[in-house]
Amino acid sequence: MKLQMEKFGTVLISRPAGREAALAALAYSIPKEGDEPIELDFTSVNVLTPSWTDEFLQTLEAQIGRNRINIIEGTNPSVQMTMKTLRELA
Amino acid sequence: MKTLFLQKGIGEGTAGLITAMVGELANNAFDHNLGKWRDIRGCWLETAMNNDQLTIYVADRGQGVTASLSRVRPGIDDLEAIRIAFAEHVTGRAPEKRGNGLKFVMNVLHDFEDIEFSYYSGNAWLHYSSKADRESDIKNLVSKAPVIIRGVYANITIKRFL
């Protein structure tokens, strides 16, 4: 399934907001059972930070594991720079 | 903030990058000072436009970088604290896995052709100029500051972005 990340907002900055978004996604969007891949589509997000993303991904990964998550970056520079920074620090 | 930048004629992608960078600096003011404010709580954020130059100021009166990192790196001074904060994957909020924000700021700075960045905490500061420091090691950007800052004070000046 694909999660349109702009549904959590187009400006995604703070850690508390990232954690809250992940908890909402786990509660309402992501199937509780099965191993269907989850695509996170950031194409329509305007502003993204490592803090928001880190918190969102850590919360999600703790529940469903890293292997099920695929990320679609799109062309927004702040999304691309966030993903680049997280890859460098992984 | 992004709306303000767009109104000033800054492109969508650039406005997003600047907003994200400032967002990370402001995040730190809250994430590392919750319950530890010295006196005034919160973060000062100011922007100034002068012809084709944009300056952004972010400041807080929190515990500062050295105190924030002292539990994971005991005994460090202000110079070493700023170097670690920008260069290493470490956070004062261990055991949480954090510590990406200032590395992200450095990555964004490297994306601009003409930008100046100063970051003060305690008696140390980091100064980056895209004209002179693009290839510089972080430790060469950190030095003793001309002033002592309680908490953190950062300013970013972007030139000729229109």
Tab-separated table of N, CA, C and O in Angstrom, chain B residues 62-143:
chain	number	residue	atom	x	y	z
B	62	GLY	N	18.772	28.491	26.462
B	62	GLY	CA	18.752	27.180	27.085
B	62	GLY	C	20.093	26.837	27.702
B	62	GLY	O	20.893	27.713	28.030
B	63	GLN	N	20.366	25.538	27.831
B	63	GLN	CA	21.571	25.107	28.532
B	63	GLN	C	22.833	25.161	27.671
B	63	GLN	O	23.939	25.046	28.183
B	64	GLY	N	22.676	25.327	26.353
B	64	GLY	CA	23.841	25.385	25.484
B	64	GLY	C	24.318	24.015	25.068
B	64	GLY	O	23.911	22.984	25.623
B	65	VAL	N	25.203	23.986	24.064
B	65	VAL	CA	25.618	22.719	23.461
B	65	VAL	C	26.461	21.882	24.427
B	65	VAL	O	26.275	20.675	24.548
B	66	THR	N	27.382	22.517	25.127
B	66	THR	CA	28.282	21.764	26.012
B	66	THR	C	27.509	21.032	27.106
B	66	THR	O	27.724	19.838	27.342
B	67	ALA	N	26.602	21.735	27.754
B	67	ALA	CA	25.805	21.094	28.815
B	67	ALA	C	24.928	19.992	28.228
B	67	ALA	O	24.733	18.941	28.846
B	68	SER	N	24.416	20.231	27.010
B	68	SER	CA	23.542	19.245	26.381
B	68	SER	C	24.274	17.937	26.091
B	68	SER	O	23.709	16.852	26.225
B	69	LEU	N	25.563	18.062	25.719
B	69	LEU	CA	26.331	16.860	25.360
B	69	LEU	C	27.138	16.292	26.524
B	69	LEU	O	27.754	15.224	26.381
B	70	SER	N	27.156	16.983	27.656
B	70	SER	CA	28.099	16.614	28.714
B	70	SER	C	27.831	15.228	29.319
B	70	SER	O	28.745	14.594	29.829
B	71	ARG	N	26.594	14.752	29.250
B	71	ARG	CA	26.320	13.428	29.821
B	71	ARG	C	26.799	12.306	28.915
B	71	ARG	O	27.095	11.216	29.380
B	72	VAL	N	26.847	12.558	27.613
B	72	VAL	CA	27.359	11.520	26.704
B	72	VAL	C	28.843	11.726	26.395
B	72	VAL	O	29.531	10.784	25.996
B	73	ARG	N	29.344	12.941	26.561
B	73	ARG	CA	30.760	13.236	26.364
B	73	ARG	C	31.256	14.094	27.529
B	73	ARG	O	31.473	15.291	27.382
B	74	PRO	N	31.454	13.457	28.694
B	74	PRO	CA	31.871	14.230	29.872
B	74	PRO	C	33.224	14.920	29.658
B	74	PRO	O	34.113	14.374	29.010
B	75	GLY	N	33.342	16.112	30.202
B	75	GLY	CA	34.635	16.800	30.196
B	75	GLY	C	34.947	17.614	28.965
B	75	GLY	O	36.012	18.228	28.896
B	76	ILE	N	34.062	17.665	28.003
B	76	ILE	CA	34.363	18.442	26.791
B	76	ILE	C	34.201	19.931	27.067
B	76	ILE	O	33.437	20.331	27.935
B	77	ASP	N	34.958	20.727	26.300
B	77	ASP	CA	34.796	22.185	26.420
B	77	ASP	C	33.873	22.677	25.294
B	77	ASP	O	33.376	21.898	24.483
B	78	ASP	N	33.649	23.990	25.260
B	78	ASP	CA	32.694	24.548	24.293
B	78	ASP	C	33.139	24.323	22.842
B	78	ASP	O	32.318	24.060	21.953
B	79	LEU	N	34.437	24.433	22.599
B	79	LEU	CA	34.958	24.234	21.237
B	79	LEU	C	34.685	22.812	20.755
B	79	LEU	O	34.188	22.589	19.641
B	80	GLU	N	35.024	21.850	21.610
B	80	GLU	CA	34.845	20.448	21.242
B	80	GLU	C	33.355	20.111	21.114
B	80	GLU	O	32.955	19.328	20.242
B	81	ALA	N	32.549	20.720	21.969
B	81	ALA	CA	31.111	20.434	21.937
B	81	ALA	C	30.498	20.832	20.589
B	81	ALA	O	29.721	20.075	19.998
B	82	ILE	N	30.857	21.996	20.101
B	82	ILE	CA	30.293	22.441	18.811
B	82	ILE	C	30.817	21.567	17.681
B	82	ILE	O	30.077	21.186	16.772
B	83	ARG	N	32.110	21.209	17.733
B	83	ARG	CA	32.644	20.330	16.690
B	83	ARG	C	31.883	19.004	16.671
B	83	ARG	O	31.462	18.528	15.601
B	84	ILE	N	31.695	18.410	17.841
B	84	ILE	CA	30.989	17.129	17.928
B	84	ILE	C	29.557	17.264	17.419
B	84	ILE	O	29.062	16.427	16.661
B	85	ALA	N	28.892	18.346	17.817
B	85	ALA	CA	27.482	18.526	17.445
B	85	ALA	C	27.291	18.573	15.931
B	85	ALA	O	26.301	18.066	15.406
B	86	PHE	N	28.264	19.166	15.216
B	86	PHE	CA	28.129	19.292	13.770
B	86	PHE	C	28.752	18.131	12.998
B	86	PHE	O	28.382	17.881	11.856
B	87	ALA	N	29.694	17.435	13.618
B	87	ALA	CA	30.442	16.439	12.846
B	87	ALA	C	30.106	14.998	13.191
B	87	ALA	O	30.290	14.110	12.363
B	88	GLU	N	29.625	14.743	14.396
B	88	GLU	CA	29.444	13.351	14.806
B	88	GLU	C	27.977	13.007	14.987
B	88	GLU	O	27.152	13.882	15.277
B	89	HIS	N	27.679	11.728	14.830
B	89	HIS	CA	26.315	11.250	15.007
B	89	HIS	C	26.118	10.945	16.489
B	89	HIS	O	26.201	9.798	16.917
B	90	VAL	N	25.904	12.000	17.252
B	90	VAL	CA	25.760	11.848	18.700
B	90	VAL	C	24.707	12.842	19.167
B	90	VAL	O	24.498	13.884	18.545
B	91	THR	N	24.012	12.511	20.224
B	91	THR	CA	22.991	13.412	20.744
B	91	THR	C	23.030	13.430	22.259
B	91	THR	O	23.362	12.415	22.891
B	92	GLY	N	22.704	14.578	22.813
B	92	GLY	CA	22.610	14.676	24.258
B	92	GLY	C	21.416	13.930	24.814
B	92	GLY	O	21.307	13.723	26.010
B	93	ARG	N	20.504	13.513	23.917
B	93	ARG	CA	19.299	12.813	24.369
B	93	ARG	C	19.436	11.303	24.246
B	93	ARG	O	18.447	10.596	24.079
B	94	ALA	N	20.668	10.781	24.320
B	94	ALA	CA	20.856	9.340	24.393
B	94	ALA	C	20.116	8.824	25.622
B	94	ALA	O	20.056	9.530	26.632
B	95	PRO	N	19.515	7.605	25.588
B	95	PRO	CA	19.697	6.572	24.574
B	95	PRO	C	18.793	6.699	23.343
B	95	PRO	O	18.772	5.803	22.524
B	96	GLU	N	18.051	7.796	23.226
B	96	GLU	CA	17.298	7.974	21.995
B	96	GLU	C	18.275	8.050	20.820
B	96	GLU	O	19.392	8.547	20.967
B	97	LYS	N	17.825	7.560	19.659
B	97	LYS	CA	18.676	7.637	18.468
B	97	LYS	C	18.365	8.928	17.741
B	97	LYS	O	17.375	9.027	17.037
B	98	ARG	N	19.190	9.908	17.949
B	98	ARG	CA	18.966	11.213	17.338
B	98	ARG	C	20.281	11.749	16.806
B	98	ARG	O	21.211	11.007	16.609
B	99	GLY	N	20.320	13.062	16.626
B	99	GLY	CA	21.587	13.676	16.274
B	99	GLY	C	21.793	13.884	14.799
B	99	GLY	O	22.904	13.762	14.293
B	100	ASN	N	20.717	14.193	14.084
B	100	ASN	CA	20.845	14.421	12.643
B	100	ASN	C	20.749	15.880	12.251
B	100	ASN	O	21.169	16.270	11.174
B	101	GLY	N	20.167	16.689	13.110
B	101	GLY	CA	19.758	18.038	12.734
B	101	GLY	C	20.895	18.926	12.253
B	101	GLY	O	20.794	19.546	11.196
B	102	LEU	N	21.967	19.005	13.010
B	102	LEU	CA	23.039	19.923	12.631
B	102	LEU	C	23.861	19.379	11.457
B	102	LEU	O	24.446	20.154	10.697
B	103	LYS	N	23.898	18.050	11.297
B	103	LYS	CA	24.528	17.486	10.108
B	103	LYS	C	23.722	17.866	8.864
B	103	LYS	O	24.264	18.161	7.805
B	104	PHE	N	22.398	17.869	9.011
B	104	PHE	CA	21.514	18.306	7.937
B	104	PHE	C	21.760	19.774	7.599
B	104	PHE	O	21.833	20.155	6.420
B	105	VAL	N	21.912	20.601	8.629
B	105	VAL	CA	22.191	22.021	8.405
B	105	VAL	C	23.460	22.176	7.559
B	105	VAL	O	23.496	22.948	6.601
B	106	MET	N	24.499	21.410	7.890
B	106	MET	CA	25.745	21.494	7.111
B	106	MET	C	25.521	21.061	5.672
B	106	MET	O	26.053	21.674	4.738
B	107	ASN	N	24.742	20.018	5.477
B	107	ASN	CA	24.455	19.564	4.116
B	107	ASN	C	23.726	20.643	3.316
B	107	ASN	O	24.026	20.869	2.144
B	108	VAL	N	22.766	21.302	3.957
B	108	VAL	CA	22.021	22.362	3.258
B	108	VAL	C	22.949	23.529	2.933
B	108	VAL	O	22.914	24.077	1.820
B	109	LEU	N	23.807	23.894	3.882
B	109	LEU	CA	24.739	25.005	3.643
B	109	LEU	C	25.593	24.741	2.405
B	109	LEU	O	25.842	25.634	1.600
B	110	HIS	N	26.021	23.493	2.254
B	110	HIS	CA	26.858	23.148	1.104
B	110	HIS	C	26.099	23.236	-0.212
B	110	HIS	O	26.702	23.238	-1.282
B	111	ASP	N	24.782	23.319	-0.144
B	111	ASP	CA	23.955	23.367	-1.346
B	111	ASP	C	23.813	24.789	-1.890
B	111	ASP	O	23.320	24.974	-2.992
B	112	PHE	N	24.245	25.793	-1.101
B	112	PHE	CA	24.081	27.181	-1.514
B	112	PHE	C	25.401	27.746	-2.049
B	112	PHE	O	26.465	27.460	-1.506
B	113	GLU	N	25.276	28.582	-3.058
B	113	GLU	CA	26.454	29.178	-3.690
B	113	GLU	C	27.061	30.290	-2.835
B	113	GLU	O	28.273	30.447	-2.790
B	114	ASP	N	26.193	31.077	-2.201
B	114	ASP	CA	26.686	32.249	-1.488
B	114	ASP	C	25.944	32.387	-0.159
B	114	ASP	O	24.890	33.017	-0.085
B	115	ILE	N	26.506	31.800	0.876
B	115	ILE	CA	25.830	31.761	2.169
B	115	ILE	C	26.857	31.881	3.292
B	115	ILE	O	28.000	31.429	3.160
B	116	GLU	N	26.446	32.541	4.360
B	116	GLU	CA	27.283	32.649	5.563
B	116	GLU	C	26.480	32.100	6.732
B	116	GLU	O	25.279	32.376	6.851
B	117	PHE	N	27.144	31.365	7.608
B	117	PHE	CA	26.455	30.765	8.747
B	117	PHE	C	27.338	30.895	9.974
B	117	PHE	O	28.531	30.585	9.928
B	118	SER	N	26.750	31.374	11.057
B	118	SER	CA	27.471	31.451	12.332
B	118	SER	C	26.628	30.791	13.412
B	118	SER	O	25.405	30.971	13.454
B	119	TYR	N	27.300	30.049	14.289
B	119	TYR	CA	26.597	29.310	15.340
B	119	TYR	C	27.411	29.447	16.618
B	119	TYR	O	28.544	28.966	16.698
B	120	TYR	N	26.840	30.132	17.601
B	120	TYR	CA	27.541	30.413	18.847
B	120	TYR	C	26.934	29.626	20.004
B	120	TYR	O	25.710	29.526	20.122
B	121	SER	N	27.780	29.111	20.884
B	121	SER	CA	27.301	28.554	22.148
B	121	SER	C	28.458	28.570	23.142
B	121	SER	O	29.556	28.110	22.819
B	122	GLY	N	28.207	29.108	24.338
B	122	GLY	CA	29.297	29.252	25.298
B	122	GLY	C	30.336	30.220	24.780
B	122	GLY	O	29.994	31.278	24.233
B	123	ASN	N	31.623	29.831	24.879
B	123	ASN	CA	32.665	30.734	24.392
B	123	ASN	C	33.251	30.273	23.059
B	123	ASN	O	34.376	30.600	22.713
B	124	ALA	N	32.444	29.486	22.300
B	124	ALA	CA	32.921	28.992	21.002
B	124	ALA	C	31.904	29.312	19.910
B	124	ALA	O	30.733	29.566	20.190
B	125	TRP	N	32.386	29.304	18.684
B	125	TRP	CA	31.476	29.486	17.559
B	125	TRP	C	31.982	28.739	16.343
B	125	TRP	O	33.182	28.446	16.223
B	126	LEU	N	31.046	28.405	15.494
B	126	LEU	CA	31.369	27.824	14.186
B	126	LEU	C	30.974	28.846	13.137
B	126	LEU	O	29.861	29.382	13.186
B	127	HIS	N	31.892	29.119	12.232
B	127	HIS	CA	31.568	30.039	11.146
B	127	HIS	C	31.851	29.365	9.807
B	127	HIS	O	32.933	28.827	9.587
B	128	TYR	N	30.834	29.381	8.937
B	128	TYR	CA	30.962	28.771	7.615
B	128	TYR	C	30.640	29.812	6.558
B	128	TYR	O	29.624	30.505	6.637
B	129	SER	N	31.520	29.919	5.588
B	129	SER	CA	31.274	30.769	4.426
B	129	SER	C	31.410	29.904	3.183
B	129	SER	O	32.432	29.243	2.985
B	130	SER	N	30.401	29.915	2.346
B	130	SER	CA	30.449	29.051	1.156
B	130	SER	C	31.606	29.431	0.242
B	130	SER	O	32.108	28.604	-0.516
B	131	LYS	N	32.044	30.691	0.302
B	131	LYS	CA	33.128	31.131	-0.564
B	131	LYS	C	34.468	30.526	-0.142
B	131	LYS	O	35.327	30.247	-0.981
B	132	ALA	N	34.647	30.348	1.178
B	132	ALA	CA	35.965	29.937	1.664
B	132	ALA	C	36.019	28.532	2.242
B	132	ALA	O	37.086	27.922	2.297
B	133	ASP	N	34.876	28.017	2.667
B	133	ASP	CA	34.914	26.830	3.522
B	133	ASP	C	34.269	25.586	2.927
B	133	ASP	O	34.039	24.616	3.646
B	134	ARG	N	33.969	25.610	1.650
B	134	ARG	CA	33.225	24.487	1.068
B	134	ARG	C	33.937	23.151	1.291
B	134	ARG	O	33.305	22.126	1.491
B	135	GLU	N	35.264	23.182	1.271
B	135	GLU	CA	36.029	21.940	1.433
B	135	GLU	C	36.621	21.802	2.832
B	135	GLU	O	37.378	20.878	3.095
B	136	SER	N	36.305	22.726	3.720
B	136	SER	CA	36.950	22.730	5.036
B	136	SER	C	36.403	21.636	5.942
B	136	SER	O	35.224	21.311	5.902
B	137	ASP	N	37.298	21.122	6.792
B	137	ASP	CA	36.875	20.190	7.833
B	137	ASP	C	36.150	20.977	8.932
B	137	ASP	O	36.496	22.128	9.202
B	138	ILE	N	35.173	20.319	9.560
B	138	ILE	CA	34.386	21.010	10.589
B	138	ILE	C	35.281	21.608	11.680
B	138	ILE	O	35.072	22.731	12.121
B	139	LYS	N	36.300	20.866	12.093
B	139	LYS	CA	37.128	21.347	13.215
B	139	LYS	C	37.836	22.656	12.876
B	139	LYS	O	38.143	23.453	13.762
B	140	ASN	N	38.056	22.896	11.584
B	140	ASN	CA	38.701	24.147	11.182
B	140	ASN	C	37.721	25.319	11.136
B	140	ASN	O	38.136	26.468	10.960
B	141	LEU	N	36.447	25.023	11.277
B	141	LEU	CA	35.428	26.084	11.260
B	141	LEU	C	35.104	26.571	12.673
B	141	LEU	O	34.432	27.577	12.845
B	142	VAL	N	35.569	25.830	13.683
B	142	VAL	CA	35.220	26.146	15.076
B	142	VAL	C	36.380	26.883	15.735
B	142	VAL	O	37.530	26.483	15.609
B	143	SER	N	36.055	27.963	16.438
B	143	SER	CA	37.106	28.712	17.137
B	143	SER	C	36.515	29.415	18.356
B	143	SER	O	35.305	29.366	18.587
